[in-house]
Amino acid sequence: MVAYCGAVADDLFKALADPTRRTILDELTEKSGQTLFEICSRLSMKHQLGISRQAVSQHLALLEAAGLVETRREGRYKFHELNTAPLRQIAERWLVADTSGPEKGTP
Amino acid sequence: MKIHLTSVFVDDQAKAERFYTEVLGFVKKHDVPVGEKDRWLTVVSPDEPDGTELLLEPAGHPAVKTFRDALVEEGIPLAQFAVDDVKAEYRRLHGLGVRFTQEPLEMGPVTTAVFDDSCGNLIQIATKPR
């Protein structure tokens, strides 16, 4: 279980470590459910990122491995959806809930 | 040299004729029988009757399906048409039941959208940069 969580975390942090992949997540936040063509258009036209379709496809594969992007087939089309659920692992790992209540003065 | 004709492959020429004229609003320019069942079928923009013709070509060649399926899966359009207002055209076509794979998207000076021509192709509409 611990080892499994470690592998998931590795994929997650690797996915988030790249600025282009974070930009892809930004664009999917604006609108979830995009074709590869739309993602490429947004990266080149809105962000002036001159990267090939193949490179974008590889970025998407890493995001998909981390569970941050899911693909949905609809007829002949394939859409990429955002899934932010894996980000909770980050919060759950380090951000402990504040259960201490109001601070009491040291006796 | 001028580009006077380009083509898209269509699954069914009769269906394509209806879609490209009745839905998109192009007008038929040439319609000549070729062989047993195929036609040399071209349409033009009503604004430019002597402008570039679009040939609605039968998709009979076995390589066409593989080629188009791969492009359609990734949302890649096979042709681009210019419109004055992408959002207005999106609303009009969407109202007529046309399926869009990309809703209007503003990217700097250009707005684009991508729809399915129901004959096997994705088509991009775009505003001309002013």
JSON list of C-alpha atoms in Angstrom, two decimals:
[
{"chain": "A", "resi": 1, "resn": "MET", "atom": "CA", "xyz": [0.00, 0.00, 0.00]},
{"chain": "A", "resi": 2, "resn": "VAL", "atom": "CA", "xyz": [2.76, 2.42, 0.96]},
{"chain": "A", "resi": 3, "resn": "ALA", "atom": "CA", "xyz": [4.76, 1.38, -2.11]},
{"chain": "A", "resi": 4, "resn": "TYR", "atom": "CA", "xyz": [1.69, 1.82, -4.29]},
{"chain": "A", "resi": 5, "resn": "CYS", "atom": "CA", "xyz": [1.11, 5.32, -2.93]},
{"chain": "A", "resi": 6, "resn": "GLY", "atom": "CA", "xyz": [4.76, 6.12, -3.58]},
{"chain": "A", "resi": 7, "resn": "ALA", "atom": "CA", "xyz": [4.48, 5.10, -7.24]},
{"chain": "A", "resi": 8, "resn": "VAL", "atom": "CA", "xyz": [1.32, 7.16, -7.68]},
{"chain": "A", "resi": 9, "resn": "ALA", "atom": "CA", "xyz": [3.01, 10.16, -6.06]},
{"chain": "A", "resi": 10, "resn": "ASP", "atom": "CA", "xyz": [6.04, 9.81, -8.34]},
{"chain": "A", "resi": 11, "resn": "ASP", "atom": "CA", "xyz": [3.82, 9.94, -11.43]},
{"chain": "A", "resi": 12, "resn": "LEU", "atom": "CA", "xyz": [1.90, 12.87, -10.00]},
{"chain": "A", "resi": 13, "resn": "PHE", "atom": "CA", "xyz": [4.93, 14.99, -9.15]},
{"chain": "A", "resi": 14, "resn": "LYS", "atom": "CA", "xyz": [6.64, 14.12, -12.40]},
{"chain": "A", "resi": 15, "resn": "ALA", "atom": "CA", "xyz": [3.51, 15.21, -14.28]},
{"chain": "A", "resi": 16, "resn": "LEU", "atom": "CA", "xyz": [3.35, 18.51, -12.43]},
{"chain": "A", "resi": 17, "resn": "ALA", "atom": "CA", "xyz": [7.07, 19.24, -12.76]},
{"chain": "A", "resi": 18, "resn": "ASP", "atom": "CA", "xyz": [6.87, 20.50, -16.33]},
{"chain": "A", "resi": 19, "resn": "PRO", "atom": "CA", "xyz": [5.60, 24.00, -17.22]},
{"chain": "A", "resi": 20, "resn": "THR", "atom": "CA", "xyz": [4.00, 22.87, -20.51]},
{"chain": "A", "resi": 21, "resn": "ARG", "atom": "CA", "xyz": [2.04, 20.19, -18.69]},
{"chain": "A", "resi": 22, "resn": "ARG", "atom": "CA", "xyz": [0.89, 22.73, -16.12]},
{"chain": "A", "resi": 23, "resn": "THR", "atom": "CA", "xyz": [-0.24, 24.97, -18.98]},
{"chain": "A", "resi": 24, "resn": "ILE", "atom": "CA", "xyz": [-2.20, 22.05, -20.45]},
{"chain": "A", "resi": 25, "resn": "LEU", "atom": "CA", "xyz": [-3.91, 21.62, -17.06]},
{"chain": "A", "resi": 26, "resn": "ASP", "atom": "CA", "xyz": [-4.65, 25.39, -16.99]},
{"chain": "A", "resi": 27, "resn": "GLU", "atom": "CA", "xyz": [-6.33, 25.14, -20.38]},
{"chain": "A", "resi": 28, "resn": "LEU", "atom": "CA", "xyz": [-8.31, 22.04, -19.39]},
{"chain": "A", "resi": 29, "resn": "THR", "atom": "CA", "xyz": [-9.43, 23.93, -16.27]},
{"chain": "A", "resi": 30, "resn": "GLU", "atom": "CA", "xyz": [-10.84, 26.61, -18.54]},
{"chain": "A", "resi": 31, "resn": "LYS", "atom": "CA", "xyz": [-12.67, 23.98, -20.54]},
{"chain": "A", "resi": 32, "resn": "SER", "atom": "CA", "xyz": [-12.61, 20.26, -19.84]},
{"chain": "A", "resi": 33, "resn": "GLY", "atom": "CA", "xyz": [-13.15, 17.93, -22.78]},
{"chain": "A", "resi": 34, "resn": "GLN", "atom": "CA", "xyz": [-10.80, 18.99, -25.58]},
{"chain": "A", "resi": 35, "resn": "THR", "atom": "CA", "xyz": [-9.50, 17.19, -28.65]},
{"chain": "A", "resi": 36, "resn": "LEU", "atom": "CA", "xyz": [-5.75, 16.93, -29.16]},
{"chain": "A", "resi": 37, "resn": "PHE", "atom": "CA", "xyz": [-6.15, 19.49, -31.96]},
{"chain": "A", "resi": 38, "resn": "GLU", "atom": "CA", "xyz": [-7.78, 22.03, -29.62]},
{"chain": "A", "resi": 39, "resn": "ILE", "atom": "CA", "xyz": [-5.06, 21.57, -26.98]},
{"chain": "A", "resi": 40, "resn": "CYS", "atom": "CA", "xyz": [-2.37, 22.07, -29.65]},
{"chain": "A", "resi": 41, "resn": "SER", "atom": "CA", "xyz": [-4.18, 25.17, -30.96]},
{"chain": "A", "resi": 42, "resn": "ARG", "atom": "CA", "xyz": [-4.37, 26.69, -27.48]},
{"chain": "A", "resi": 43, "resn": "LEU", "atom": "CA", "xyz": [-0.69, 26.01, -26.75]},
{"chain": "A", "resi": 44, "resn": "SER", "atom": "CA", "xyz": [0.51, 27.51, -30.02]},
{"chain": "A", "resi": 45, "resn": "MET", "atom": "CA", "xyz": [-1.93, 30.40, -30.43]},
{"chain": "A", "resi": 46, "resn": "LYS", "atom": "CA", "xyz": [-2.54, 31.46, -26.81]},
{"chain": "A", "resi": 47, "resn": "HIS", "atom": "CA", "xyz": [0.82, 30.56, -25.31]},
{"chain": "A", "resi": 48, "resn": "GLN", "atom": "CA", "xyz": [3.12, 30.78, -28.34]},
{"chain": "A", "resi": 49, "resn": "LEU", "atom": "CA", "xyz": [4.53, 27.36, -27.50]},
{"chain": "A", "resi": 50, "resn": "GLY", "atom": "CA", "xyz": [6.01, 25.89, -30.64]},
{"chain": "A", "resi": 51, "resn": "ILE", "atom": "CA", "xyz": [5.75, 22.23, -29.78]},
{"chain": "A", "resi": 52, "resn": "SER", "atom": "CA", "xyz": [4.83, 19.39, -32.07]},
{"chain": "A", "resi": 53, "resn": "ARG", "atom": "CA", "xyz": [1.62, 17.40, -31.89]},
{"chain": "A", "resi": 54, "resn": "GLN", "atom": "CA", "xyz": [3.68, 14.33, -30.98]},
{"chain": "A", "resi": 55, "resn": "ALA", "atom": "CA", "xyz": [5.26, 16.18, -28.04]},
{"chain": "A", "resi": 56, "resn": "VAL", "atom": "CA", "xyz": [1.84, 17.34, -26.81]},
{"chain": "A", "resi": 57, "resn": "SER", "atom": "CA", "xyz": [0.63, 13.77, -27.13]},
{"chain": "A", "resi": 58, "resn": "GLN", "atom": "CA", "xyz": [3.53, 12.60, -24.91]},
{"chain": "A", "resi": 59, "resn": "HIS", "atom": "CA", "xyz": [2.77, 15.28, -22.32]},
{"chain": "A", "resi": 60, "resn": "LEU", "atom": "CA", "xyz": [-0.85, 14.09, -22.27]},
{"chain": "A", "resi": 61, "resn": "ALA", "atom": "CA", "xyz": [0.29, 10.49, -21.78]},
{"chain": "A", "resi": 62, "resn": "LEU", "atom": "CA", "xyz": [2.25, 11.51, -18.66]},
{"chain": "A", "resi": 63, "resn": "LEU", "atom": "CA", "xyz": [-0.71, 13.49, -17.34]},
{"chain": "A", "resi": 64, "resn": "GLU", "atom": "CA", "xyz": [-2.91, 10.48, -17.99]},
{"chain": "A", "resi": 65, "resn": "ALA", "atom": "CA", "xyz": [-0.47, 8.17, -16.16]},
{"chain": "A", "resi": 66, "resn": "ALA", "atom": "CA", "xyz": [-0.75, 10.49, -13.16]},
{"chain": "A", "resi": 67, "resn": "GLY", "atom": "CA", "xyz": [-4.54, 10.35, -13.34]},
{"chain": "A", "resi": 68, "resn": "LEU", "atom": "CA", "xyz": [-4.80, 14.11, -13.95]},
{"chain": "A", "resi": 69, "resn": "VAL", "atom": "CA", "xyz": [-6.19, 13.67, -17.46]},
{"chain": "A", "resi": 70, "resn": "GLU", "atom": "CA", "xyz": [-8.69, 11.10, -18.62]},
{"chain": "A", "resi": 71, "resn": "THR", "atom": "CA", "xyz": [-9.66, 10.37, -22.19]},
{"chain": "A", "resi": 72, "resn": "ARG", "atom": "CA", "xyz": [-13.22, 9.88, -23.26]},
{"chain": "A", "resi": 73, "resn": "ARG", "atom": "CA", "xyz": [-14.14, 8.34, -26.59]},
{"chain": "A", "resi": 74, "resn": "GLU", "atom": "CA", "xyz": [-17.30, 9.58, -28.21]},
{"chain": "A", "resi": 75, "resn": "GLY", "atom": "CA", "xyz": [-18.01, 8.06, -31.59]},
{"chain": "A", "resi": 76, "resn": "ARG", "atom": "CA", "xyz": [-15.02, 8.82, -33.80]},
{"chain": "A", "resi": 77, "resn": "TYR", "atom": "CA", "xyz": [-13.67, 11.56, -31.51]},
{"chain": "A", "resi": 78, "resn": "LYS", "atom": "CA", "xyz": [-11.42, 11.45, -28.46]},
{"chain": "A", "resi": 79, "resn": "PHE", "atom": "CA", "xyz": [-11.69, 14.12, -25.77]},
{"chain": "A", "resi": 80, "resn": "HIS", "atom": "CA", "xyz": [-9.30, 14.89, -22.91]},
{"chain": "A", "resi": 81, "resn": "GLU", "atom": "CA", "xyz": [-10.89, 15.58, -19.52]},
{"chain": "A", "resi": 82, "resn": "LEU", "atom": "CA", "xyz": [-9.38, 17.11, -16.40]},
{"chain": "A", "resi": 83, "resn": "ASN", "atom": "CA", "xyz": [-9.42, 15.07, -13.18]},
{"chain": "A", "resi": 84, "resn": "THR", "atom": "CA", "xyz": [-8.15, 16.97, -10.14]},
{"chain": "A", "resi": 85, "resn": "ALA", "atom": "CA", "xyz": [-8.80, 14.13, -7.67]},
{"chain": "A", "resi": 86, "resn": "PRO", "atom": "CA", "xyz": [-5.12, 13.03, -7.51]},
{"chain": "A", "resi": 87, "resn": "LEU", "atom": "CA", "xyz": [-4.18, 16.52, -6.26]},
{"chain": "A", "resi": 88, "resn": "ARG", "atom": "CA", "xyz": [-5.88, 15.67, -2.96]},
{"chain": "A", "resi": 89, "resn": "GLN", "atom": "CA", "xyz": [-2.99, 13.31, -2.21]},
{"chain": "A", "resi": 90, "resn": "ILE", "atom": "CA", "xyz": [-0.76, 16.36, -1.90]},
{"chain": "A", "resi": 91, "resn": "ALA", "atom": "CA", "xyz": [-3.10, 18.02, 0.56]},
{"chain": "A", "resi": 92, "resn": "GLU", "atom": "CA", "xyz": [-3.65, 14.84, 2.53]},
{"chain": "A", "resi": 93, "resn": "ARG", "atom": "CA", "xyz": [0.06, 14.17, 2.81]},
{"chain": "A", "resi": 94, "resn": "TRP", "atom": "CA", "xyz": [1.21, 17.48, 4.25]},
{"chain": "A", "resi": 95, "resn": "LEU", "atom": "CA", "xyz": [-1.70, 19.72, 5.11]},
{"chain": "A", "resi": 96, "resn": "VAL", "atom": "CA", "xyz": [-2.94, 18.35, 8.41]},
{"chain": "A", "resi": 97, "resn": "ALA", "atom": "CA", "xyz": [-6.34, 19.53, 9.54]},
{"chain": "A", "resi": 98, "resn": "ASP", "atom": "CA", "xyz": [-6.20, 22.14, 12.27]},
{"chain": "A", "resi": 99, "resn": "THR", "atom": "CA", "xyz": [-7.81, 20.33, 15.20]},
{"chain": "A", "resi": 100, "resn": "SER", "atom": "CA", "xyz": [-5.95, 22.05, 18.00]},
{"chain": "A", "resi": 101, "resn": "GLY", "atom": "CA", "xyz": [-8.73, 24.59, 18.63]},
{"chain": "A", "resi": 102, "resn": "PRO", "atom": "CA", "xyz": [-7.98, 28.03, 20.01]},
{"chain": "A", "resi": 103, "resn": "GLU", "atom": "CA", "xyz": [-4.49, 28.32, 21.38]},
{"chain": "A", "resi": 104, "resn": "LYS", "atom": "CA", "xyz": [-4.26, 28.31, 25.12]},
{"chain": "A", "resi": 105, "resn": "GLY", "atom": "CA", "xyz": [-1.69, 30.29, 27.00]},
{"chain": "A", "resi": 106, "resn": "THR", "atom": "CA", "xyz": [1.29, 28.33, 28.24]},
{"chain": "A", "resi": 107, "resn": "PRO", "atom": "CA", "xyz": [0.91, 27.65, 31.90]},
{"chain": "B", "resi": 1, "resn": "MET", "atom": "CA", "xyz": [-0.80, 30.17, -60.34]},
{"chain": "B", "resi": 2, "resn": "LYS", "atom": "CA", "xyz": [-4.12, 30.16, -58.51]},
{"chain": "B", "resi": 3, "resn": "ILE", "atom": "CA", "xyz": [-5.87, 27.68, -56.27]},
{"chain": "B", "resi": 4, "resn": "HIS", "atom": "CA", "xyz": [-9.17, 27.23, -58.11]},
{"chain": "B", "resi": 5, "resn": "LEU", "atom": "CA", "xyz": [-10.25, 23.85, -56.73]},
{"chain": "B", "resi": 6, "resn": "THR", "atom": "CA", "xyz": [-9.64, 21.77, -53.65]},
{"chain": "B", "resi": 7, "resn": "SER", "atom": "CA", "xyz": [-11.47, 18.72, -52.38]},
{"chain": "B", "resi": 8, "resn": "VAL", "atom": "CA", "xyz": [-12.79, 16.85, -49.38]},
{"chain": "B", "resi": 9, "resn": "PHE", "atom": "CA", "xyz": [-13.65, 13.15, -49.46]},
{"chain": "B", "resi": 10, "resn": "VAL", "atom": "CA", "xyz": [-17.30, 12.49, -48.60]},
{"chain": "B", "resi": 11, "resn": "ASP", "atom": "CA", "xyz": [-18.98, 9.23, -47.60]},
{"chain": "B", "resi": 12, "resn": "ASP", "atom": "CA", "xyz": [-22.11, 9.94, -49.62]},
{"chain": "B", "resi": 13, "resn": "GLN", "atom": "CA", "xyz": [-22.28, 12.57, -52.36]},
{"chain": "B", "resi": 14, "resn": "ALA", "atom": "CA", "xyz": [-26.05, 13.11, -52.15]},
{"chain": "B", "resi": 15, "resn": "LYS", "atom": "CA", "xyz": [-25.85, 13.65, -48.40]},
{"chain": "B", "resi": 16, "resn": "ALA", "atom": "CA", "xyz": [-22.82, 15.89, -48.84]},
{"chain": "B", "resi": 17, "resn": "GLU", "atom": "CA", "xyz": [-24.64, 17.97, -51.47]},
{"chain": "B", "resi": 18, "resn": "ARG", "atom": "CA", "xyz": [-27.48, 18.57, -48.99]},
{"chain": "B", "resi": 19, "resn": "PHE", "atom": "CA", "xyz": [-25.15, 19.40, -46.10]},
{"chain": "B", "resi": 20, "resn": "TYR", "atom": "CA", "xyz": [-22.85, 21.72, -48.02]},
{"chain": "B", "resi": 21, "resn": "THR", "atom": "CA", "xyz": [-25.72, 23.60, -49.72]},
{"chain": "B", "resi": 22, "resn": "GLU", "atom": "CA", "xyz": [-28.70, 23.49, -47.35]},
{"chain": "B", "resi": 23, "resn": "VAL", "atom": "CA", "xyz": [-26.82, 23.60, -44.04]},
{"chain": "B", "resi": 24, "resn": "LEU", "atom": "CA", "xyz": [-23.58, 25.44, -44.82]},
{"chain": "B", "resi": 25, "resn": "GLY", "atom": "CA", "xyz": [-25.11, 27.62, -47.55]},
{"chain": "B", "resi": 26, "resn": "PHE", "atom": "CA", "xyz": [-22.75, 26.98, -50.48]},
{"chain": "B", "resi": 27, "resn": "VAL", "atom": "CA", "xyz": [-24.17, 26.79, -54.00]},
{"chain": "B", "resi": 28, "resn": "LYS", "atom": "CA", "xyz": [-23.66, 23.99, -56.49]},
{"chain": "B", "resi": 29, "resn": "LYS", "atom": "CA", "xyz": [-21.34, 24.88, -59.36]},
{"chain": "B", "resi": 30, "resn": "HIS", "atom": "CA", "xyz": [-20.78, 21.66, -61.32]},
{"chain": "B", "resi": 31, "resn": "ASP", "atom": "CA", "xyz": [-22.59, 18.35, -61.23]},
{"chain": "B", "resi": 32, "resn": "VAL", "atom": "CA", "xyz": [-21.40, 15.95, -63.93]},
{"chain": "B", "resi": 33, "resn": "PRO", "atom": "CA", "xyz": [-21.84, 12.16, -63.90]},
{"chain": "B", "resi": 34, "resn": "VAL", "atom": "CA", "xyz": [-18.54, 10.28, -63.77]},
{"chain": "B", "resi": 35, "resn": "GLY", "atom": "CA", "xyz": [-18.56, 6.50, -64.21]},
{"chain": "B", "resi": 36, "resn": "GLU", "atom": "CA", "xyz": [-21.50, 4.48, -62.99]},
{"chain": "B", "resi": 37, "resn": "LYS", "atom": "CA", "xyz": [-22.53, 6.30, -59.83]},
{"chain": "B", "resi": 38, "resn": "ASP", "atom": "CA", "xyz": [-20.01, 9.02, -59.04]},
{"chain": "B", "resi": 39, "resn": "ARG", "atom": "CA", "xyz": [-20.36, 12.69, -59.87]},
{"chain": "B", "resi": 40, "resn": "TRP", "atom": "CA", "xyz": [-17.97, 15.58, -60.41]},
{"chain": "B", "resi": 41, "resn": "LEU", "atom": "CA", "xyz": [-19.73, 17.66, -57.77]},
{"chain": "B", "resi": 42, "resn": "THR", "atom": "CA", "xyz": [-18.42, 21.06, -56.79]},
{"chain": "B", "resi": 43, "resn": "VAL", "atom": "CA", "xyz": [-19.76, 23.90, -54.66]},
{"chain": "B", "resi": 44, "resn": "VAL", "atom": "CA", "xyz": [-18.75, 27.54, -54.29]},
{"chain": "B", "resi": 45, "resn": "SER", "atom": "CA", "xyz": [-19.47, 30.34, -51.88]},
{"chain": "B", "resi": 46, "resn": "PRO", "atom": "CA", "xyz": [-22.53, 32.41, -52.91]},
{"chain": "B", "resi": 47, "resn": "ASP", "atom": "CA", "xyz": [-20.37, 35.49, -52.27]},
{"chain": "B", "resi": 48, "resn": "GLU", "atom": "CA", "xyz": [-17.78, 34.30, -54.79]},
{"chain": "B", "resi": 49, "resn": "PRO", "atom": "CA", "xyz": [-19.47, 32.29, -57.55]},
{"chain": "B", "resi": 50, "resn": "ASP", "atom": "CA", "xyz": [-16.26, 32.39, -59.58]},
{"chain": "B", "resi": 51, "resn": "GLY", "atom": "CA", "xyz": [-14.07, 31.73, -56.54]},
{"chain": "B", "resi": 52, "resn": "THR", "atom": "CA", "xyz": [-12.39, 28.53, -55.39]},
{"chain": "B", "resi": 53, "resn": "GLU", "atom": "CA", "xyz": [-14.48, 25.42, -55.94]},
{"chain": "B", "resi": 54, "resn": "LEU", "atom": "CA", "xyz": [-14.74, 22.68, -53.36]},
{"chain": "B", "resi": 55, "resn": "LEU", "atom": "CA", "xyz": [-14.98, 19.22, -54.88]},
{"chain": "B", "resi": 56, "resn": "LEU", "atom": "CA", "xyz": [-17.11, 16.77, -52.87]},
{"chain": "B", "resi": 57, "resn": "GLU", "atom": "CA", "xyz": [-15.18, 13.69, -53.87]},
{"chain": "B", "resi": 58, "resn": "PRO", "atom": "CA", "xyz": [-16.33, 10.09, -53.31]},
{"chain": "B", "resi": 59, "resn": "ALA", "atom": "CA", "xyz": [-14.42, 8.46, -50.44]},
{"chain": "B", "resi": 60, "resn": "GLY", "atom": "CA", "xyz": [-14.18, 5.10, -52.19]},
{"chain": "B", "resi": 61, "resn": "HIS", "atom": "CA", "xyz": [-10.41, 4.62, -52.03]},
{"chain": "B", "resi": 62, "resn": "PRO", "atom": "CA", "xyz": [-9.54, 2.15, -49.23]},
{"chain": "B", "resi": 63, "resn": "ALA", "atom": "CA", "xyz": [-6.83, 4.43, -47.80]},
{"chain": "B", "resi": 64, "resn": "VAL", "atom": "CA", "xyz": [-9.30, 7.25, -47.15]},
{"chain": "B", "resi": 65, "resn": "LYS", "atom": "CA", "xyz": [-10.95, 5.67, -44.12]},
{"chain": "B", "resi": 66, "resn": "THR", "atom": "CA", "xyz": [-7.67, 5.01, -42.28]},
{"chain": "B", "resi": 67, "resn": "PHE", "atom": "CA", "xyz": [-6.44, 8.53, -43.05]},
{"chain": "B", "resi": 68, "resn": "ARG", "atom": "CA", "xyz": [-9.64, 10.28, -41.98]},
{"chain": "B", "resi": 69, "resn": "ASP", "atom": "CA", "xyz": [-10.29, 8.15, -38.87]},
{"chain": "B", "resi": 70, "resn": "ALA", "atom": "CA", "xyz": [-6.83, 9.00, -37.54]},
{"chain": "B", "resi": 71, "resn": "LEU", "atom": "CA", "xyz": [-7.36, 12.73, -38.08]},
{"chain": "B", "resi": 72, "resn": "VAL", "atom": "CA", "xyz": [-10.91, 12.81, -36.75]},
{"chain": "B", "resi": 73, "resn": "GLU", "atom": "CA", "xyz": [-9.89, 10.95, -33.57]},
{"chain": "B", "resi": 74, "resn": "GLU", "atom": "CA", "xyz": [-7.45, 13.76, -32.77]},
{"chain": "B", "resi": 75, "resn": "GLY", "atom": "CA", "xyz": [-9.91, 16.48, -33.80]},
{"chain": "B", "resi": 76, "resn": "ILE", "atom": "CA", "xyz": [-7.87, 17.64, -36.80]},
{"chain": "B", "resi": 77, "resn": "PRO", "atom": "CA", "xyz": [-9.87, 19.47, -39.49]},
{"chain": "B", "resi": 78, "resn": "LEU", "atom": "CA", "xyz": [-9.41, 18.74, -43.20]},
{"chain": "B", "resi": 79, "resn": "ALA", "atom": "CA", "xyz": [-10.47, 22.16, -44.50]},
{"chain": "B", "resi": 80, "resn": "GLN", "atom": "CA", "xyz": [-11.01, 25.66, -43.24]},
{"chain": "B", "resi": 81, "resn": "PHE", "atom": "CA", "xyz": [-13.74, 28.10, -44.25]},
{"chain": "B", "resi": 82, "resn": "ALA", "atom": "CA", "xyz": [-13.78, 31.82, -43.44]},
{"chain": "B", "resi": 83, "resn": "VAL", "atom": "CA", "xyz": [-16.81, 33.37, -41.75]},
{"chain": "B", "resi": 84, "resn": "ASP", "atom": "CA", "xyz": [-17.49, 36.92, -40.51]},
{"chain": "B", "resi": 85, "resn": "ASP", "atom": "CA", "xyz": [-18.51, 35.83, -37.03]},
{"chain": "B", "resi": 86, "resn": "VAL", "atom": "CA", "xyz": [-17.54, 32.39, -35.71]},
{"chain": "B", "resi": 87, "resn": "LYS", "atom": "CA", "xyz": [-19.78, 32.62, -32.65]},
{"chain": "B", "resi": 88, "resn": "ALA", "atom": "CA", "xyz": [-22.86, 33.57, -34.69]},
{"chain": "B", "resi": 89, "resn": "GLU", "atom": "CA", "xyz": [-22.14, 30.77, -37.18]},
{"chain": "B", "resi": 90, "resn": "TYR", "atom": "CA", "xyz": [-21.63, 28.35, -34.27]},
{"chain": "B", "resi": 91, "resn": "ARG", "atom": "CA", "xyz": [-25.06, 29.26, -32.87]},
{"chain": "B", "resi": 92, "resn": "ARG", "atom": "CA", "xyz": [-26.72, 28.94, -36.28]},
{"chain": "B", "resi": 93, "resn": "LEU", "atom": "CA", "xyz": [-25.15, 25.55, -37.12]},
{"chain": "B", "resi": 94, "resn": "HIS", "atom": "CA", "xyz": [-25.54, 24.19, -33.59]},
{"chain": "B", "resi": 95, "resn": "GLY", "atom": "CA", "xyz": [-29.23, 25.09, -33.82]},
{"chain": "B", "resi": 96, "resn": "LEU", "atom": "CA", "xyz": [-29.44, 23.02, -36.99]},
{"chain": "B", "resi": 97, "resn": "GLY", "atom": "CA", "xyz": [-28.03, 20.01, -35.16]},
{"chain": "B", "resi": 98, "resn": "VAL", "atom": "CA", "xyz": [-24.43, 20.21, -36.39]},
{"chain": "B", "resi": 99, "resn": "ARG", "atom": "CA", "xyz": [-21.98, 18.50, -34.02]},
{"chain": "B", "resi": 100, "resn": "PHE", "atom": "CA", "xyz": [-19.00, 20.63, -32.93]},
{"chain": "B", "resi": 101, "resn": "THR", "atom": "CA", "xyz": [-15.81, 19.03, -31.59]},
{"chain": "B", "resi": 102, "resn": "GLN", "atom": "CA", "xyz": [-14.44, 22.46, -30.67]},
{"chain": "B", "resi": 103, "resn": "GLU", "atom": "CA", "xyz": [-16.63, 25.32, -29.55]},
{"chain": "B", "resi": 104, "resn": "PRO", "atom": "CA", "xyz": [-15.65, 28.87, -30.56]},
{"chain": "B", "resi": 105, "resn": "LEU", "atom": "CA", "xyz": [-12.21, 29.62, -29.17]},
{"chain": "B", "resi": 106, "resn": "GLU", "atom": "CA", "xyz": [-10.68, 33.10, -29.16]},
{"chain": "B", "resi": 107, "resn": "MET", "atom": "CA", "xyz": [-6.94, 33.00, -29.68]},
{"chain": "B", "resi": 108, "resn": "GLY", "atom": "CA", "xyz": [-5.53, 36.49, -30.10]},
{"chain": "B", "resi": 109, "resn": "PRO", "atom": "CA", "xyz": [-6.73, 37.93, -33.42]},
{"chain": "B", "resi": 110, "resn": "VAL", "atom": "CA", "xyz": [-8.36, 34.69, -34.60]},
{"chain": "B", "resi": 111, "resn": "THR", "atom": "CA", "xyz": [-11.46, 32.84, -33.43]},
{"chain": "B", "resi": 112, "resn": "THR", "atom": "CA", "xyz": [-11.97, 29.26, -34.57]},
{"chain": "B", "resi": 113, "resn": "ALA", "atom": "CA", "xyz": [-14.42, 26.40, -34.12]},
{"chain": "B", "resi": 114, "resn": "VAL", "atom": "CA", "xyz": [-14.46, 22.86, -35.50]},
{"chain": "B", "resi": 115, "resn": "PHE", "atom": "CA", "xyz": [-17.51, 20.87, -36.61]},
{"chain": "B", "resi": 116, "resn": "ASP", "atom": "CA", "xyz": [-18.32, 17.49, -38.16]},
{"chain": "B", "resi": 117, "resn": "ASP", "atom": "CA", "xyz": [-19.64, 17.74, -41.73]},
{"chain": "B", "resi": 118, "resn": "SER", "atom": "CA", "xyz": [-21.56, 14.44, -41.22]},
{"chain": "B", "resi": 119, "resn": "CYS", "atom": "CA", "xyz": [-19.79, 13.10, -44.32]},
{"chain": "B", "resi": 120, "resn": "GLY", "atom": "CA", "xyz": [-16.64, 11.94, -42.56]},
{"chain": "B", "resi": 121, "resn": "ASN", "atom": "CA", "xyz": [-14.68, 15.18, -42.08]},
{"chain": "B", "resi": 122, "resn": "LEU", "atom": "CA", "xyz": [-13.98, 17.80, -39.48]},
{"chain": "B", "resi": 123, "resn": "ILE", "atom": "CA", "xyz": [-14.09, 21.37, -40.79]},
{"chain": "B", "resi": 124, "resn": "GLN", "atom": "CA", "xyz": [-12.66, 24.45, -39.11]},
{"chain": "B", "resi": 125, "resn": "ILE", "atom": "CA", "xyz": [-14.35, 27.83, -39.39]},
{"chain": "B", "resi": 126, "resn": "ALA", "atom": "CA", "xyz": [-12.29, 30.91, -38.65]},
{"chain": "B", "resi": 127, "resn": "THR", "atom": "CA", "xyz": [-12.55, 34.66, -38.70]},
{"chain": "B", "resi": 128, "resn": "LYS", "atom": "CA", "xyz": [-10.06, 36.42, -40.91]},
{"chain": "B", "resi": 129, "resn": "PRO", "atom": "CA", "xyz": [-7.56, 38.41, -38.83]},
{"chain": "B", "resi": 130, "resn": "ARG", "atom": "CA", "xyz": [-8.39, 42.10, -39.33]}
]
